[in-house]
Amino acid sequence: MNHIDPLRISIIGAGKVAKALCRALSLGGVEIVEIYNRTRVEADKLAAELDNTNVVDRIEDLNTNVDAVAVLVKDDALESIAKLIPHSIRRFHASGVTDRKVLGEENGVVWPIKSFNAKSSYDSLSGVPFGVDASTDEFRETLDKIVKCVGGRGFHAPSEVRDKVHLAAVFADNFANHCLAISQQILQDSGFSTNLLHTLAEGLLSGAATGTSFERQTGVAIRGDKGSQQKHLELIQSFSNSQELAEFYRLLSKHISESHKTH
């Protein structure tokens, strides 16, 4: 049997995405060679969780004997940081909206369709879809291997595809989560447990999993129940941000109603 050397990856960043990817890569047999972070203490903490990972104080000093460096920082810092990376090192980011070309000549993207917070940085990435693209076919093959090492499901996502998928993800996750947070606050302010929402949330997930969210839409907006909507708007007046919340309620209700009138 031929021996296959493990992939060698270095990491720039020590935030939520970097932590999640480092942990998953290490478990998947990838060698994390070096970590750089603006705040060294965070890089030291992350390196301590890994095997034989060094921390460097300057991006310019990164080891060039790696398959790639993952640039896992805020989107608006990607381009400036990429300019400091030794030219011979291939690099990729994990952004859903930033063009890979900001990283320089040999570049790529490995974008996980997943939200990351302090707790989820310990989650497995197994089964997570990853949008992958690169400046060369060879580098894309390397990035596909990285996705496989963490148990993810890669798909080709050039910039124009990734932009649309990211927009869809914002509606599915960020906006939906914000609506759930509003619901939870209403219940808590009224002295009720947020457990009352579990069955509804499970229904949302079911619709998402089967692609039938549009068909399962119910409620006062789709029925055109003006009386119930007016009562809701009156209840909203008791909240501190009542004006913004009422406008949000009206806009969503109008969009639901008009979307279903055309079908």
CSV table of N, CA and C in Angstrom, one decimal, residues 107-239:
chain,number,residue,atom,x,y,z
A,107,ASN,N,-5.3,31.3,-5.7
A,107,ASN,CA,-6.2,31.5,-4.6
A,107,ASN,C,-7.4,30.6,-4.7
A,108,GLY,N,-8.2,30.5,-3.6
A,108,GLY,CA,-9.3,29.7,-3.6
A,108,GLY,C,-10.3,30.0,-2.5
A,109,VAL,N,-11.4,29.3,-2.4
A,109,VAL,CA,-12.4,29.5,-1.3
A,109,VAL,C,-12.9,28.2,-0.9
A,110,VAL,N,-13.1,28.0,0.4
A,110,VAL,CA,-13.8,26.9,1.0
A,110,VAL,C,-14.8,27.4,1.9
A,111,TRP,N,-16.0,27.6,1.5
A,111,TRP,CA,-17.1,28.3,2.2
A,111,TRP,C,-18.0,27.3,2.8
A,112,PRO,N,-18.1,27.1,4.2
A,112,PRO,CA,-19.0,26.2,4.8
A,112,PRO,C,-20.4,26.9,5.0
A,113,ILE,N,-21.4,26.3,4.5
A,113,ILE,CA,-22.8,26.8,4.7
A,113,ILE,C,-23.3,26.5,6.1
A,114,LYS,N,-22.8,27.2,7.0
A,114,LYS,CA,-23.0,27.0,8.5
A,114,LYS,C,-22.8,28.2,9.2
A,115,SER,N,-23.6,28.5,10.3
A,115,SER,CA,-23.3,29.6,11.1
A,115,SER,C,-22.4,29.2,12.2
A,116,PHE,N,-21.5,30.1,12.6
A,116,PHE,CA,-20.5,29.8,13.7
A,116,PHE,C,-20.7,30.8,14.8
A,117,ASN,N,-20.8,30.2,16.0
A,117,ASN,CA,-20.8,31.0,17.3
A,117,ASN,C,-19.9,30.3,18.2
A,118,ALA,N,-19.8,30.9,19.5
A,118,ALA,CA,-18.8,30.3,20.4
A,118,ALA,C,-19.0,28.8,20.7
A,119,LYS,N,-20.3,28.4,20.7
A,119,LYS,CA,-20.6,27.0,21.0
A,119,LYS,C,-20.4,26.1,19.7
A,120,SER,N,-20.8,26.6,18.6
A,120,SER,CA,-20.7,25.8,17.3
A,120,SER,C,-19.3,25.6,16.8
A,121,SER,N,-18.3,26.3,17.4
A,121,SER,CA,-16.9,26.1,17.0
A,121,SER,C,-16.5,24.7,17.4
A,122,TYR,N,-17.2,24.1,18.3
A,122,TYR,CA,-16.9,22.7,18.7
A,122,TYR,C,-17.8,21.7,17.9
A,123,ASP,N,-18.6,22.1,17.1
A,123,ASP,CA,-19.5,21.2,16.3
A,123,ASP,C,-18.7,20.5,15.3
A,124,SER,N,-19.2,19.3,14.9
A,124,SER,CA,-18.6,18.5,13.8
A,124,SER,C,-19.0,19.2,12.5
A,125,LEU,N,-18.1,19.2,11.5
A,125,LEU,CA,-18.4,19.7,10.2
A,125,LEU,C,-18.9,18.6,9.2
A,126,SER,N,-19.1,17.4,9.8
A,126,SER,CA,-19.5,16.3,9.0
A,126,SER,C,-20.9,16.6,8.3
A,127,GLY,N,-21.0,16.4,7.0
A,127,GLY,CA,-22.2,16.6,6.3
A,127,GLY,C,-22.5,18.0,6.0
A,128,VAL,N,-21.7,19.0,6.4
A,128,VAL,CA,-21.9,20.4,6.1
A,128,VAL,C,-21.5,20.6,4.6
A,129,PRO,N,-22.4,21.3,3.8
A,129,PRO,CA,-22.1,21.7,2.4
A,129,PRO,C,-21.0,22.7,2.4
A,130,PHE,N,-20.0,22.6,1.5
A,130,PHE,CA,-18.9,23.6,1.4
A,130,PHE,C,-18.9,24.0,-0.1
A,131,GLY,N,-19.0,25.3,-0.3
A,131,GLY,CA,-18.8,25.8,-1.7
A,131,GLY,C,-17.3,26.0,-1.9
A,132,VAL,N,-16.8,25.4,-3.0
A,132,VAL,CA,-15.4,25.3,-3.3
A,132,VAL,C,-15.1,25.9,-4.7
A,133,ASP,N,-14.1,26.7,-4.7
A,133,ASP,CA,-13.6,27.3,-6.0
A,133,ASP,C,-12.1,27.6,-5.9
A,134,ALA,N,-11.4,27.6,-7.0
A,134,ALA,CA,-10.0,27.9,-7.0
A,134,ALA,C,-9.5,28.5,-8.3
A,135,SER,N,-8.4,29.1,-8.3
A,135,SER,CA,-7.8,29.7,-9.5
A,135,SER,C,-7.3,28.6,-10.5
A,136,THR,N,-7.0,27.4,-10.0
A,136,THR,CA,-6.5,26.3,-10.9
A,136,THR,C,-7.2,25.0,-10.5
A,137,ASP,N,-7.3,24.1,-11.5
A,137,ASP,CA,-8.0,22.8,-11.2
A,137,ASP,C,-7.2,22.1,-10.1
A,138,GLU,N,-5.9,22.2,-10.2
A,138,GLU,CA,-5.0,21.4,-9.2
A,138,GLU,C,-5.3,21.9,-7.8
A,139,PHE,N,-5.4,23.2,-7.6
A,139,PHE,CA,-5.7,23.8,-6.3
A,139,PHE,C,-7.1,23.4,-5.8
A,140,ARG,N,-8.0,23.4,-6.8
A,140,ARG,CA,-9.4,23.0,-6.4
A,140,ARG,C,-9.4,21.6,-5.9
A,141,GLU,N,-8.6,20.7,-6.5
A,141,GLU,CA,-8.6,19.3,-6.1
A,141,GLU,C,-8.0,19.3,-4.6
A,142,THR,N,-7.1,20.1,-4.3
A,142,THR,CA,-6.5,20.2,-2.9
A,142,THR,C,-7.6,20.6,-2.0
A,143,LEU,N,-8.4,21.6,-2.4
A,143,LEU,CA,-9.4,22.1,-1.5
A,143,LEU,C,-10.6,21.1,-1.3
A,144,ASP,N,-10.8,20.4,-2.4
A,144,ASP,CA,-11.8,19.3,-2.3
A,144,ASP,C,-11.4,18.2,-1.3
A,145,LYS,N,-10.1,18.0,-1.2
A,145,LYS,CA,-9.5,17.0,-0.3
A,145,LYS,C,-9.7,17.5,1.1
A,146,ILE,N,-9.5,18.8,1.3
A,146,ILE,CA,-9.7,19.5,2.6
A,146,ILE,C,-11.1,19.3,3.1
A,147,VAL,N,-12.1,19.5,2.2
A,147,VAL,CA,-13.5,19.3,2.6
A,147,VAL,C,-13.8,17.9,3.0
A,148,LYS,N,-13.2,16.9,2.2
A,148,LYS,CA,-13.4,15.5,2.5
A,148,LYS,C,-12.8,15.1,3.9
A,149,CYS,N,-11.7,15.7,4.2
A,149,CYS,CA,-11.0,15.5,5.5
A,149,CYS,C,-11.9,15.8,6.7
A,150,VAL,N,-12.7,16.9,6.5
A,150,VAL,CA,-13.6,17.3,7.6
A,150,VAL,C,-14.9,16.6,7.6
A,151,GLY,N,-15.1,15.8,6.5
A,151,GLY,CA,-16.4,15.1,6.4
A,151,GLY,C,-17.5,15.9,5.7
A,152,GLY,N,-17.1,17.0,5.1
A,152,GLY,CA,-18.1,17.9,4.4
A,152,GLY,C,-18.5,17.4,3.0
A,153,ARG,N,-19.4,18.1,2.4
A,153,ARG,CA,-19.9,17.8,1.1
A,153,ARG,C,-19.6,19.0,0.2
A,154,GLY,N,-18.6,18.9,-0.6
A,154,GLY,CA,-18.2,20.0,-1.5
A,154,GLY,C,-19.0,20.1,-2.8
A,155,PHE,N,-19.2,21.3,-3.2
A,155,PHE,CA,-19.8,21.6,-4.5
A,155,PHE,C,-19.1,22.8,-5.2
A,156,HIS,N,-19.0,22.8,-6.5
A,156,HIS,CA,-18.3,23.9,-7.2
A,156,HIS,C,-19.1,25.1,-7.1
A,157,ALA,N,-18.5,26.2,-6.5
A,157,ALA,CA,-19.2,27.4,-6.3
A,157,ALA,C,-18.4,28.6,-6.7
A,158,PRO,N,-18.3,28.9,-8.0
A,158,PRO,CA,-17.7,30.1,-8.5
A,158,PRO,C,-18.5,31.3,-7.9
A,159,SER,N,-17.9,32.5,-8.0
A,159,SER,CA,-18.4,33.7,-7.3
A,159,SER,C,-19.8,34.0,-7.5
A,160,GLU,N,-20.3,33.9,-8.8
A,160,GLU,CA,-21.7,34.2,-9.1
A,160,GLU,C,-22.6,33.2,-8.5
A,161,VAL,N,-22.2,31.9,-8.3
A,161,VAL,CA,-23.0,30.9,-7.6
A,161,VAL,C,-23.0,31.2,-6.1
A,162,ARG,N,-21.8,31.4,-5.6
A,162,ARG,CA,-21.7,31.6,-4.1
A,162,ARG,C,-22.5,32.8,-3.7
A,163,ASP,N,-22.5,33.9,-4.4
A,163,ASP,CA,-23.3,35.1,-4.1
A,163,ASP,C,-24.8,34.8,-3.8
A,164,LYS,N,-25.3,34.0,-4.8
A,164,LYS,CA,-26.7,33.6,-4.7
A,164,LYS,C,-27.0,32.7,-3.5
A,165,VAL,N,-26.2,31.7,-3.4
A,165,VAL,CA,-26.3,30.8,-2.3
A,165,VAL,C,-26.2,31.5,-0.9
A,166,HIS,N,-25.3,32.4,-0.8
A,166,HIS,CA,-25.1,33.2,0.4
A,166,HIS,C,-26.3,34.0,0.7
A,167,LEU,N,-26.9,34.7,-0.3
A,167,LEU,CA,-28.1,35.4,-0.1
A,167,LEU,C,-29.2,34.5,0.4
A,168,ALA,N,-29.4,33.3,-0.2
A,168,ALA,CA,-30.4,32.4,0.3
A,168,ALA,C,-30.1,32.0,1.8
A,169,ALA,N,-28.8,31.8,2.1
A,169,ALA,CA,-28.5,31.4,3.5
A,169,ALA,C,-28.8,32.5,4.5
A,170,VAL,N,-28.6,33.7,4.1
A,170,VAL,CA,-28.9,34.8,5.0
A,170,VAL,C,-30.4,34.8,5.3
A,171,PHE,N,-31.3,34.6,4.3
A,171,PHE,CA,-32.7,34.5,4.6
A,171,PHE,C,-33.0,33.3,5.5
A,172,ALA,N,-32.4,32.2,5.1
A,172,ALA,CA,-32.7,30.9,5.8
A,172,ALA,C,-32.2,30.9,7.3
A,173,ASP,N,-31.1,31.5,7.5
A,173,ASP,CA,-30.5,31.4,8.8
A,173,ASP,C,-30.6,32.7,9.6
A,174,ASN,N,-29.9,33.7,9.1
A,174,ASN,CA,-29.8,35.0,9.9
A,174,ASN,C,-31.2,35.6,10.1
A,175,PHE,N,-32.0,35.7,9.0
A,175,PHE,CA,-33.3,36.4,9.2
A,175,PHE,C,-34.3,35.5,10.0
A,176,ALA,N,-34.3,34.2,9.7
A,176,ALA,CA,-35.1,33.3,10.4
A,176,ALA,C,-34.8,33.2,11.9
A,177,ASN,N,-33.5,33.2,12.2
A,177,ASN,CA,-33.1,33.2,13.6
A,177,ASN,C,-33.5,34.5,14.3
A,178,HIS,N,-33.4,35.7,13.6
A,178,HIS,CA,-33.8,36.9,14.2
A,178,HIS,C,-35.3,36.9,14.5
A,179,CYS,N,-36.1,36.3,13.6
A,179,CYS,CA,-37.6,36.2,13.9
A,179,CYS,C,-37.8,35.3,15.1
A,180,LEU,N,-37.1,34.2,15.2
A,180,LEU,CA,-37.2,33.3,16.4
A,180,LEU,C,-36.8,34.1,17.6
A,181,ALA,N,-35.8,34.9,17.6
A,181,ALA,CA,-35.3,35.6,18.7
A,181,ALA,C,-36.4,36.6,19.2
A,182,ILE,N,-37.1,37.2,18.2
A,182,ILE,CA,-38.2,38.1,18.6
A,182,ILE,C,-39.3,37.3,19.2
A,183,SER,N,-39.6,36.2,18.7
A,183,SER,CA,-40.7,35.3,19.3
A,183,SER,C,-40.3,34.9,20.7
A,184,GLN,N,-39.1,34.5,20.9
A,184,GLN,CA,-38.6,34.1,22.3
A,184,GLN,C,-38.8,35.3,23.2
A,185,GLN,N,-38.4,36.5,22.8
A,185,GLN,CA,-38.5,37.6,23.7
A,185,GLN,C,-39.9,37.9,24.1
A,186,ILE,N,-40.9,37.8,23.1
A,186,ILE,CA,-42.3,38.0,23.4
A,186,ILE,C,-42.8,37.0,24.4
A,187,LEU,N,-42.4,35.8,24.3
A,187,LEU,CA,-42.8,34.8,25.3
A,187,LEU,C,-42.2,35.0,26.6
A,188,GLN,N,-40.9,35.3,26.7
A,188,GLN,CA,-40.2,35.6,28.0
A,188,GLN,C,-40.8,36.8,28.7
A,189,ASP,N,-41.1,37.9,27.9
A,189,ASP,CA,-41.7,39.1,28.5
A,189,ASP,C,-43.1,38.8,29.0
A,190,SER,N,-43.8,37.7,28.5
A,190,SER,CA,-45.1,37.4,28.9
A,190,SER,C,-45.1,36.3,30.0
A,191,GLY,N,-43.9,35.8,30.4
A,191,GLY,CA,-43.9,34.8,31.4
A,191,GLY,C,-44.0,33.4,30.9
A,192,PHE,N,-43.9,33.2,29.6
A,192,PHE,CA,-44.0,31.8,29.1
A,192,PHE,C,-42.7,31.2,28.7
A,193,SER,N,-42.6,29.9,28.7
A,193,SER,CA,-41.4,29.2,28.3
A,193,SER,C,-41.3,29.2,26.8
A,194,THR,N,-40.0,29.4,26.3
A,194,THR,CA,-39.8,29.3,24.9
A,194,THR,C,-39.9,27.9,24.3
A,195,ASN,N,-40.1,26.9,25.2
A,195,ASN,CA,-40.4,25.6,24.7
A,195,ASN,C,-41.7,25.5,23.9
A,196,LEU,N,-42.5,26.5,24.1
A,196,LEU,CA,-43.8,26.5,23.3
A,196,LEU,C,-43.5,26.6,21.8
A,197,LEU,N,-42.4,27.1,21.4
A,197,LEU,CA,-42.0,27.3,20.0
A,197,LEU,C,-41.4,26.0,19.3
A,198,HIS,N,-41.1,25.0,20.1
A,198,HIS,CA,-40.3,23.9,19.6
A,198,HIS,C,-41.1,23.2,18.4
A,199,THR,N,-42.3,22.9,18.6
A,199,THR,CA,-43.1,22.2,17.5
A,199,THR,C,-43.1,23.1,16.2
A,200,LEU,N,-43.3,24.4,16.4
A,200,LEU,CA,-43.3,25.3,15.2
A,200,LEU,C,-41.9,25.3,14.5
A,201,ALA,N,-40.8,25.3,15.3
A,201,ALA,CA,-39.5,25.3,14.8
A,201,ALA,C,-39.2,24.0,14.1
A,202,GLU,N,-39.7,22.9,14.6
A,202,GLU,CA,-39.5,21.6,13.9
A,202,GLU,C,-40.2,21.6,12.6
A,203,GLY,N,-41.4,22.2,12.5
A,203,GLY,CA,-42.1,22.3,11.2
A,203,GLY,C,-41.3,23.1,10.2
A,204,LEU,N,-40.6,24.2,10.7
A,204,LEU,CA,-39.8,25.0,9.8
A,204,LEU,C,-38.7,24.2,9.2
A,205,LEU,N,-38.0,23.4,10.1
A,205,LEU,CA,-36.9,22.5,9.6
A,205,LEU,C,-37.4,21.5,8.6
A,206,SER,N,-38.6,20.9,8.9
A,206,SER,CA,-39.2,19.9,8.0
A,206,SER,C,-39.4,20.5,6.6
A,207,GLY,N,-39.9,21.7,6.6
A,207,GLY,CA,-40.2,22.3,5.3
A,207,GLY,C,-38.9,22.6,4.6
A,208,ALA,N,-37.9,23.0,5.3
A,208,ALA,CA,-36.6,23.3,4.7
A,208,ALA,C,-35.9,22.1,4.2
A,209,ALA,N,-36.1,21.0,4.9
A,209,ALA,CA,-35.4,19.7,4.5
A,209,ALA,C,-36.1,19.1,3.2
A,210,THR,N,-37.4,19.4,3.1
A,210,THR,CA,-38.1,18.8,1.9
A,210,THR,C,-38.3,19.8,0.8
A,211,GLY,N,-37.9,21.0,1.0
A,211,GLY,CA,-38.0,22.0,-0.1
A,211,GLY,C,-39.5,22.5,-0.3
A,212,THR,N,-40.3,22.4,0.8
A,212,THR,CA,-41.7,22.7,0.7
A,212,THR,C,-42.1,23.9,1.6
A,213,SER,N,-41.1,24.8,1.9
A,213,SER,CA,-41.4,25.9,2.8
A,213,SER,C,-42.5,26.8,2.2
A,214,PHE,N,-42.5,27.0,0.9
A,214,PHE,CA,-43.5,27.9,0.3
A,214,PHE,C,-44.9,27.3,0.5
A,215,GLU,N,-45.0,26.0,0.2
A,215,GLU,CA,-46.3,25.3,0.3
A,215,GLU,C,-46.9,25.2,1.7
A,216,ARG,N,-46.0,25.2,2.7
A,216,ARG,CA,-46.5,25.0,4.1
A,216,ARG,C,-46.7,26.3,4.8
A,217,GLN,N,-46.7,27.4,4.1
A,217,GLN,CA,-47.0,28.8,4.6
A,217,GLN,C,-48.4,28.8,5.1
A,218,THR,N,-48.6,29.2,6.4
A,218,THR,CA,-49.9,29.4,7.0
A,218,THR,C,-49.9,30.8,7.7
A,219,GLY,N,-51.0,31.1,8.3
A,219,GLY,CA,-51.1,32.3,9.2
A,219,GLY,C,-52.0,33.4,8.7
A,220,VAL,N,-52.0,34.4,9.5
A,220,VAL,CA,-53.0,35.5,9.3
A,220,VAL,C,-52.7,36.3,8.0
A,221,ALA,N,-51.4,36.4,7.6
A,221,ALA,CA,-51.0,37.1,6.4
A,221,ALA,C,-51.5,36.5,5.2
A,222,ILE,N,-51.3,35.2,5.0
A,222,ILE,CA,-51.7,34.5,3.8
A,222,ILE,C,-53.3,34.4,3.7
A,223,ARG,N,-53.9,34.4,4.9
A,223,ARG,CA,-55.4,34.3,4.9
A,223,ARG,C,-56.0,35.7,4.7
A,224,GLY,N,-55.2,36.8,4.9
A,224,GLY,CA,-55.7,38.1,4.7
A,224,GLY,C,-56.6,38.5,5.9
A,225,ASP,N,-56.3,38.0,7.1
A,225,ASP,CA,-57.0,38.2,8.3
A,225,ASP,C,-56.7,39.6,8.9
A,226,LYS,N,-57.3,40.6,8.5
A,226,LYS,CA,-57.0,42.0,8.9
A,226,LYS,C,-57.2,42.2,10.4
A,227,GLY,N,-58.3,41.6,10.9
A,227,GLY,CA,-58.6,41.8,12.3
A,227,GLY,C,-57.5,41.3,13.2
A,228,SER,N,-57.0,40.1,12.9
A,228,SER,CA,-55.9,39.5,13.8
A,228,SER,C,-54.6,40.3,13.6
A,229,GLN,N,-54.4,40.8,12.4
A,229,GLN,CA,-53.2,41.6,12.1
A,229,GLN,C,-53.2,42.9,12.9
A,230,GLN,N,-54.4,43.5,13.0
A,230,GLN,CA,-54.5,44.7,13.7
A,230,GLN,C,-54.3,44.5,15.2
A,231,LYS,N,-54.8,43.4,15.7
A,231,LYS,CA,-54.6,43.0,17.1
A,231,LYS,C,-53.1,42.8,17.4
A,232,HIS,N,-52.4,42.2,16.5
A,232,HIS,CA,-51.0,42.0,16.7
A,232,HIS,C,-50.3,43.3,16.7
A,233,LEU,N,-50.7,44.2,15.8
A,233,LEU,CA,-50.0,45.5,15.8
A,233,LEU,C,-50.3,46.3,17.1
A,234,GLU,N,-51.4,46.2,17.7
A,234,GLU,CA,-51.8,46.8,18.9
A,234,GLU,C,-50.9,46.3,20.1
A,235,LEU,N,-50.7,44.9,20.1
A,235,LEU,CA,-49.9,44.3,21.1
A,235,LEU,C,-48.4,44.8,21.0
A,236,ILE,N,-48.0,45.0,19.7
A,236,ILE,CA,-46.6,45.4,19.5
A,236,ILE,C,-46.3,46.7,20.1
A,237,GLN,N,-47.3,47.6,20.3
A,237,GLN,CA,-47.1,48.9,20.8
A,237,GLN,C,-46.5,48.9,22.2
A,238,SER,N,-46.6,47.7,22.9
A,238,SER,CA,-46.1,47.7,24.3
A,238,SER,C,-44.6,47.4,24.3
A,239,PHE,N,-44.0,47.2,23.2
A,239,PHE,CA,-42.6,46.9,23.1
A,239,PHE,C,-41.8,48.2,23.0
